[in-house]
Each structure stands twice: as structure tokens, then as C-alpha cells.
């Protein structure tokens, strides 16, 4: 009887006046929200559960729970809030939490060098929020060849994430990749703030799902695509300078509604293209309804296999 009552209550919760709470940051969320409240919160306040970490070469100090040092790396193993300062000479930040965990990481003047792997790698989480603290300069630099362990995991960037990643805040981050991409995300990447500079031999930003940008400064100096998405590329506002690239933007669909965008490319400035995993025909489109866009191409300015 109790089970029946609970089932009826859940099925008719809204009719009974119960408020339905939707987690728009969950990977399972399929709504149309471009940017969530957490995505845009680049000035989140610390609380009694915040863990403070000071990096010092190959280790450091931890004041709080949910993190530990292992073989010169900082491992974050639980959901929660983490404020990090200092430097690692040859190590990385690893997020390895449960698949339902949301992790907030605030970089407060952090320098990380990692010779054979990503400087920040997200092995598992539900979503990670990487915040650039106001007034700080942060840098990630990775080497030209990755370890067998990293390569077996298809690690492809100085920042590498298996799960959804958001970058926000008002500080700066310099990403220098000598192997493959600058930022490589298997799921979706959202950027809602910060001054981010990326140098990479291949793509500056490479995502398997969607890429969304607002209110940030993005400077890319790359050998292949400035931003590559296997799905959607959406720009609402902000400043983008692609100072060197083969193609500036490449995605199945490119939507630009605002922003100040300058693209230097040796081929297409904006290209709607991509391949489906199952070989089916994709619907390509480029939609530009706003923004100040300058393309200095070596090939086509805008190239679409579908609608424009």
C-alpha cells in the first residue's frame, strides 16, 4: 500500500502542489538550457565544506576533505568545492569521483607542468566547474609526447575531460599544448568567462558534443581547427581571436548570435561539416544572426554542406 501511495504521489506530484526540481547540470538532462546558473556563477562563495589546497612542486598541503596527493599528482575524489593555489613541476590535477559528482575547482594563481599527460584530467564526474579566480593568472603546459597510459585513454589535450566541463570566472588561463589539442572534452564544454589563451599543434578546442561560449575572451593560435565540435557550436557573446588556424570553426551546426569574432585561417573560416558514428547523413547548418565577424581566409570564408 505504501509503495502504491508513493508511486501515485510521484506521478502526480505537480498536481498535488509538489515542486519538481530539475538538475540542469546533470549529464542526463535533455532540456534546451544553453547556460545554467552554475555555468554562469564564476564568483561562487566558499563555504564551510570548501577544501583549500596549496601545491608545492611535487606535493603540497590540503586543508579539508575529498583530495589527496599520489605520485606527484593531486587527486580529487569527491564532489564538492576546491580552491587551489601554487604549482606542480611535473604533475597534474585528476578528478576521479563518482559519476553523479559535481566538482567545483577554483584556480587561484596555479601553474602546472605535465610532461606526459594532461595537466587537468577528468576521469569521472557528472560535471566539473573550473573557475578562474578574479585577478589571477594561471597556466597549464603539457609535453610533446604522452605516456602509454594516457594514450590508451585517448587523452588528447592539455585539459582533458571524459565528462561535461565548464570554465568560468574573471581570471586568466594560458594553455600550452605540444601534443595534439589544447582543450579536449569527450562531452560538452561551456565557457562563460575568463581570459583564455590556447596554443596547440592541432585543435585549440576539440569537443565531442556541444561547445557554448558567452562573456569570455578566447585567443587561439593553432595548427588545425580553432574550435572543433562533433555536434553544435554556439556563441552568444564574448571576444574570439583565432590568430592562426587551418579552419577557424568547424561543427555540424554553427550558431552565432553575438560576439566580436576575428578568424585567420588558411582554409575555411567557418565550416559546417562532420561525420556521424553510424554513417547516417547529418544535417549541417550555419546560422549567423548577430555579432561582429571578421574572416581573413586562405580558402573559403564560410563553407556549409547544408543550410546557411
Short mmCIF file of C-alpha atoms in Angstrom, two decimals:
data_model
loop_
_atom_site.label_atom_id
_atom_site.label_comp_id
_atom_site.label_asym_id
_atom_site.label_seq_id
_atom_site.Cartn_x
_atom_site.Cartn_y
_atom_site.Cartn_z
CA UNK A 1 0.00 0.00 0.00
CA UNK A 2 2.84 2.37 0.89
CA UNK A 3 4.57 1.63 -2.41
CA UNK A 4 1.34 2.36 -4.29
CA UNK A 5 0.87 5.66 -2.46
CA UNK A 6 4.44 6.75 -3.18
CA UNK A 7 4.06 5.85 -6.85
CA UNK A 8 0.83 7.85 -7.16
CA UNK A 9 2.46 10.80 -5.37
CA UNK A 10 5.47 10.89 -7.71
CA UNK A 11 3.30 10.51 -10.80
CA UNK A 12 1.00 13.35 -9.72
CA UNK A 13 3.47 15.47 -7.77
CA UNK A 14 2.88 18.72 -9.66
CA UNK A 15 -0.90 18.35 -9.43
CA UNK A 16 -0.55 17.87 -5.68
CA UNK A 17 1.49 21.07 -5.37
CA UNK A 18 4.92 19.47 -5.10
CA UNK A 19 7.75 21.42 -6.77
CA UNK A 20 9.76 19.43 -9.27
CA UNK A 21 13.49 20.17 -9.01
CA UNK A 22 15.35 19.78 -12.30
CA UNK A 23 19.11 19.35 -12.33
CA UNK A 24 20.05 21.25 -15.48
CA UNK A 25 23.73 20.43 -14.91
CA UNK A 26 23.21 16.67 -14.96
CA UNK A 27 24.55 14.80 -17.98
CA UNK A 28 21.17 13.12 -18.29
CA UNK A 29 19.35 16.47 -18.64
CA UNK A 30 17.97 16.83 -22.16
CA UNK A 31 16.39 20.30 -21.97
CA UNK A 32 17.28 23.34 -24.06
CA UNK A 33 19.14 25.41 -21.47
CA UNK A 34 22.25 26.89 -23.09
CA UNK A 35 23.85 28.09 -19.85
CA UNK A 36 22.85 27.02 -16.35
CA UNK A 37 23.05 29.10 -13.19
CA UNK A 38 26.13 27.15 -12.12
CA UNK A 39 27.74 27.67 -15.54
CA UNK A 40 27.48 31.44 -15.11
CA UNK A 41 28.50 31.56 -11.44
CA UNK A 42 32.17 32.47 -11.81
CA UNK A 43 32.31 34.06 -8.37
CA UNK A 44 30.93 31.31 -6.17
CA UNK A 45 31.40 31.81 -2.46
CA UNK A 46 33.46 29.47 -0.35
CA UNK A 47 31.66 27.65 2.45
CA UNK A 48 32.44 25.51 5.48
CA UNK A 49 32.92 22.47 3.24
CA UNK A 50 35.43 24.11 0.88
CA UNK A 51 38.79 22.34 0.69
CA UNK A 52 41.88 24.55 0.32
CA UNK A 53 44.91 23.09 -1.43
CA UNK A 54 48.39 24.60 -1.78
CA UNK A 55 50.62 22.97 -4.39
CA UNK A 56 54.36 22.94 -3.81
CA UNK A 57 56.41 21.31 -6.55
CA UNK A 58 55.53 17.64 -6.27
CA UNK A 59 53.09 17.69 -3.37
CA UNK A 60 51.55 20.28 -1.07
CA UNK A 61 49.11 20.77 1.77
CA UNK A 62 45.39 20.01 1.93
CA UNK A 63 43.02 21.66 4.38
CA UNK A 64 39.75 19.78 4.09
CA UNK A 65 38.33 16.58 2.66
CA UNK A 66 37.98 14.90 -0.72
CA UNK A 67 41.52 15.18 -2.10
CA UNK A 68 44.95 13.61 -1.74
CA UNK A 69 48.39 13.55 -3.37
CA UNK A 70 49.59 10.47 -5.27
CA UNK A 71 52.87 10.17 -7.21
CA UNK A 72 53.20 13.91 -7.63
CA UNK A 73 49.58 14.38 -8.72
CA UNK A 74 46.63 15.96 -6.94
CA UNK A 75 43.62 13.65 -6.96
CA UNK A 76 40.10 14.95 -6.25
CA UNK A 77 37.90 12.01 -5.36
CA UNK A 78 34.68 13.54 -4.05
CA UNK A 79 32.05 16.06 -5.05
CA UNK A 80 32.49 19.50 -3.52
CA UNK A 81 34.36 22.78 -3.67
CA UNK A 82 38.14 23.08 -4.01
CA UNK A 83 40.34 26.18 -4.06
CA UNK A 84 43.84 25.52 -5.42
CA UNK A 85 46.97 27.68 -5.43
CA UNK A 86 50.67 27.07 -6.13
CA UNK A 87 52.45 24.93 -8.71
CA UNK A 88 53.29 21.38 -9.77
CA UNK A 89 56.63 20.93 -11.53
CA UNK A 90 55.65 17.72 -13.34
CA UNK A 91 52.22 16.54 -12.28
CA UNK A 92 48.52 17.01 -12.85
CA UNK A 93 45.13 17.55 -11.25
CA UNK A 94 43.00 14.43 -11.58
CA UNK A 95 39.25 14.37 -10.94
CA UNK A 96 38.22 10.79 -10.24
CA UNK A 97 34.89 10.90 -8.42
CA UNK A 98 31.56 9.11 -8.75
CA UNK A 99 29.57 9.60 -11.95
CA UNK A 100 26.99 11.63 -10.01
CA UNK A 101 29.52 14.07 -8.53
CA UNK A 102 29.67 17.77 -9.29
CA UNK A 103 33.08 19.26 -8.62
CA UNK A 104 33.92 22.96 -8.34
CA UNK A 105 37.63 23.84 -8.76
CA UNK A 106 38.82 27.42 -8.31
CA UNK A 107 42.29 28.20 -9.67
CA UNK A 108 43.93 30.88 -7.54
CA UNK A 109 47.28 31.54 -9.29
CA UNK A 110 48.10 27.98 -10.34
CA UNK A 111 50.96 26.82 -12.58
CA UNK A 112 51.05 23.20 -13.71
CA UNK A 113 53.53 21.48 -15.98
CA UNK A 114 52.99 17.87 -17.01
CA UNK A 115 55.45 16.28 -19.40
CA UNK A 116 53.48 13.15 -20.39
CA UNK A 117 49.78 13.74 -19.71
CA UNK A 118 47.08 16.36 -19.40
CA UNK A 119 47.59 19.00 -16.70
CA UNK A 120 43.92 18.66 -15.78
CA UNK A 121 42.24 15.36 -16.49
CA UNK A 122 38.68 14.44 -15.56
CA UNK A 123 38.45 10.68 -15.40
CA UNK A 124 34.95 10.67 -13.97
CA UNK A 125 32.39 13.10 -12.59
CA UNK A 126 28.93 14.28 -13.53
CA UNK A 127 30.20 17.80 -14.25
CA UNK A 128 33.27 19.86 -13.38
CA UNK A 129 33.29 23.65 -12.99
CA UNK A 130 36.75 25.18 -13.48
CA UNK A 131 36.73 28.73 -12.13
CA UNK A 132 39.48 31.28 -12.80
CA UNK A 133 39.68 33.43 -9.68
CA UNK A 134 39.41 37.18 -10.18
CA UNK A 135 42.74 38.89 -10.78
CA UNK A 136 44.77 35.67 -11.08
CA UNK A 137 46.99 34.30 -13.82
CA UNK A 138 47.02 30.54 -14.28
CA UNK A 139 48.87 28.32 -16.73
CA UNK A 140 48.82 24.69 -17.91
CA UNK A 141 51.67 23.35 -20.06
CA UNK A 142 51.94 19.78 -21.34
CA UNK A 143 54.71 17.90 -23.17
CA UNK A 144 55.12 16.74 -26.75
CA UNK A 145 54.58 13.01 -26.07
CA UNK A 146 52.15 11.33 -23.69
CA UNK A 147 52.56 8.18 -21.62
CA UNK A 148 51.16 4.84 -22.78
CA UNK A 149 48.55 5.07 -20.03
CA UNK A 150 47.38 8.48 -21.24
CA UNK A 151 47.34 7.38 -24.88
CA UNK A 152 45.38 4.23 -24.06
CA UNK A 153 42.72 6.52 -22.58
CA UNK A 154 42.69 8.60 -25.78
CA UNK A 155 43.92 11.65 -23.93
CA UNK A 156 44.13 14.43 -26.48
CA UNK A 157 44.71 17.71 -24.70
CA UNK A 158 46.45 19.73 -22.01
CA UNK A 159 42.98 19.84 -20.46
CA UNK A 160 41.20 16.53 -20.98
CA UNK A 161 37.76 15.53 -19.71
CA UNK A 162 35.61 12.45 -20.19
CA UNK A 163 32.61 14.38 -18.85
CA UNK A 164 30.95 17.79 -19.07
CA UNK A 165 33.24 20.71 -18.28
CA UNK A 166 32.52 24.39 -17.63
CA UNK A 167 35.16 27.14 -17.48
CA UNK A 168 34.12 30.42 -15.88
CA UNK A 169 35.39 33.27 -13.70
CA UNK A 170 37.23 36.50 -14.45
CA UNK A 171 40.89 35.47 -14.17
CA UNK A 172 43.16 34.27 -16.95
CA UNK A 173 44.32 30.85 -18.12
CA UNK A 174 47.11 30.10 -20.58
CA UNK A 175 47.02 26.61 -22.10
CA UNK A 176 50.13 25.48 -23.98
CA UNK A 177 49.95 22.11 -25.72
CA UNK A 178 52.84 20.49 -27.53
CA UNK A 179 50.82 17.32 -28.25
CA UNK A 180 47.54 17.41 -30.16
CA UNK A 181 44.80 19.71 -28.73
CA UNK A 182 44.71 22.43 -26.12
CA UNK A 183 41.34 21.52 -24.55
CA UNK A 184 39.83 18.11 -25.34
CA UNK A 185 36.38 17.22 -23.94
CA UNK A 186 34.54 13.99 -24.70
CA UNK A 187 31.20 15.51 -23.69
CA UNK A 188 30.15 19.18 -23.68
CA UNK A 189 32.25 22.27 -22.96
CA UNK A 190 30.80 25.56 -21.74
CA UNK A 191 32.86 28.74 -21.32
CA UNK A 192 31.17 31.71 -19.63
CA UNK A 193 34.08 33.86 -18.52
CA UNK A 194 37.79 34.38 -18.19
CA UNK A 195 40.62 35.37 -20.49
CA UNK A 196 41.75 32.09 -22.05
CA UNK A 197 44.71 31.71 -24.40
CA UNK A 198 45.42 28.41 -26.15
CA UNK A 199 48.38 27.34 -28.26
CA UNK A 200 48.25 23.86 -29.80
CA UNK A 201 49.64 21.92 -32.81
CA UNK A 202 46.18 20.62 -33.73
CA UNK A 203 42.81 21.94 -32.43
CA UNK A 204 42.65 24.68 -29.86
CA UNK A 205 39.38 23.29 -28.52
CA UNK A 206 38.05 19.86 -29.50
CA UNK A 207 34.72 18.57 -28.16
CA UNK A 208 32.65 15.50 -28.99
CA UNK A 209 29.34 17.09 -28.03
CA UNK A 210 28.42 20.78 -27.86
CA UNK A 211 30.59 23.88 -27.38
CA UNK A 212 28.96 27.02 -25.97
CA UNK A 213 30.55 30.41 -25.28
CA UNK A 214 29.48 33.65 -23.63
CA UNK A 215 31.17 36.62 -21.87
CA UNK A 216 34.74 35.31 -22.27
CA UNK A 217 37.90 36.30 -24.11
CA UNK A 218 39.29 33.45 -26.18
CA UNK A 219 42.58 33.63 -28.10
CA UNK A 220 43.65 30.63 -30.17
CA UNK A 221 46.91 30.03 -32.05
CA UNK A 222 46.67 26.54 -33.55
CA UNK A 223 47.71 24.28 -36.40
CA UNK A 224 44.28 22.84 -37.26
CA UNK A 225 40.79 23.93 -36.12
CA UNK A 226 40.42 26.82 -33.72
CA UNK A 227 37.27 25.22 -32.29
CA UNK A 228 36.05 21.80 -33.44
CA UNK A 229 32.78 20.24 -32.31
CA UNK A 230 31.37 16.94 -33.49
CA UNK A 231 27.92 18.41 -32.78
CA UNK A 232 26.95 22.01 -32.02
CA UNK A 233 28.99 25.21 -31.76
CA UNK A 234 27.11 28.12 -30.20
CA UNK A 235 28.43 31.61 -29.47
CA UNK A 236 26.22 34.07 -27.62
CA UNK A 237 28.73 36.79 -26.70
CA UNK A 238 32.37 37.40 -25.86
CA UNK A 239 35.54 38.02 -27.86
CA UNK A 240 37.22 35.37 -30.00
CA UNK A 241 40.53 35.87 -31.80
CA UNK A 242 41.80 32.92 -33.82
CA UNK A 243 45.20 34.31 -34.81
CA UNK A 244 46.30 31.21 -36.73
CA UNK A 245 44.40 28.10 -37.88
CA UNK A 246 43.63 25.79 -40.78
CA UNK A 247 39.89 26.22 -40.16
CA UNK A 248 38.52 28.63 -37.60
CA UNK A 249 35.25 27.00 -36.52
CA UNK A 250 34.17 23.50 -37.56
CA UNK A 251 31.00 21.79 -36.34
CA UNK A 252 27.89 20.09 -37.66
CA UNK A 253 25.89 23.19 -36.76
CA UNK A 254 27.36 26.63 -36.09
CA UNK A 255 25.13 29.19 -34.38
CA UNK A 256 26.45 32.70 -33.77
CA UNK A 257 24.08 35.21 -32.19
CA UNK A 258 26.63 37.71 -30.87
CA UNK A 259 30.25 38.37 -30.01
CA UNK A 260 33.31 40.01 -31.52
CA UNK A 261 34.98 37.33 -33.67
CA UNK A 262 38.15 37.53 -35.77
CA UNK A 263 39.40 34.47 -37.64
CA UNK A 264 42.65 33.99 -39.54
CA UNK A 265 42.58 30.68 -41.43
CA UNK A 266 44.42 29.06 -44.31
CA UNK A 267 41.24 27.21 -45.37
CA UNK A 268 37.63 27.81 -44.23
CA UNK A 269 36.94 30.44 -41.62
CA UNK A 270 33.67 28.74 -40.62
CA UNK A 271 32.87 25.23 -41.81
CA UNK A 272 29.74 23.13 -41.24
CA UNK A 273 30.96 19.56 -41.54
CA UNK A 274 31.36 16.32 -39.65
CA UNK A 275 30.83 12.59 -39.72
CA UNK A 276 28.28 10.53 -37.82
CA UNK A 277 29.38 7.46 -35.89
CA UNK A 278 26.79 5.25 -37.59
CA UNK A 279 27.36 6.60 -41.10
CA UNK A 280 23.98 8.36 -41.30
CA UNK A 281 23.54 11.71 -43.06
CA UNK A 282 23.95 14.68 -40.72
CA UNK A 283 22.05 17.96 -41.02
CA UNK A 284 24.67 20.67 -41.49
CA UNK A 285 23.85 24.34 -40.92
CA UNK A 286 25.43 27.72 -40.25
CA UNK A 287 23.18 30.29 -38.59
CA UNK A 288 24.51 33.83 -38.01
CA UNK A 289 22.04 36.30 -36.54
CA UNK A 290 24.36 38.75 -34.79
CA UNK A 291 27.89 39.59 -33.78
CA UNK A 292 30.81 41.35 -35.46
CA UNK A 293 32.61 38.72 -37.55
CA UNK A 294 35.82 39.21 -39.50
CA UNK A 295 37.30 36.32 -41.50
CA UNK A 296 40.68 36.56 -43.19
CA UNK A 297 40.80 33.25 -45.07
CA UNK A 298 43.20 31.48 -47.33
CA UNK A 299 40.29 29.46 -48.73
CA UNK A 300 36.54 29.89 -48.31
CA UNK A 301 35.31 32.37 -45.74
CA UNK A 302 32.23 30.32 -44.90
CA UNK A 303 31.67 26.77 -46.17
CA UNK A 304 28.50 24.81 -45.41
CA UNK A 305 27.50 21.36 -46.60
CA UNK A 306 23.93 22.25 -45.64
CA UNK A 307 21.90 25.38 -44.85
CA UNK A 308 23.36 28.86 -44.45
#
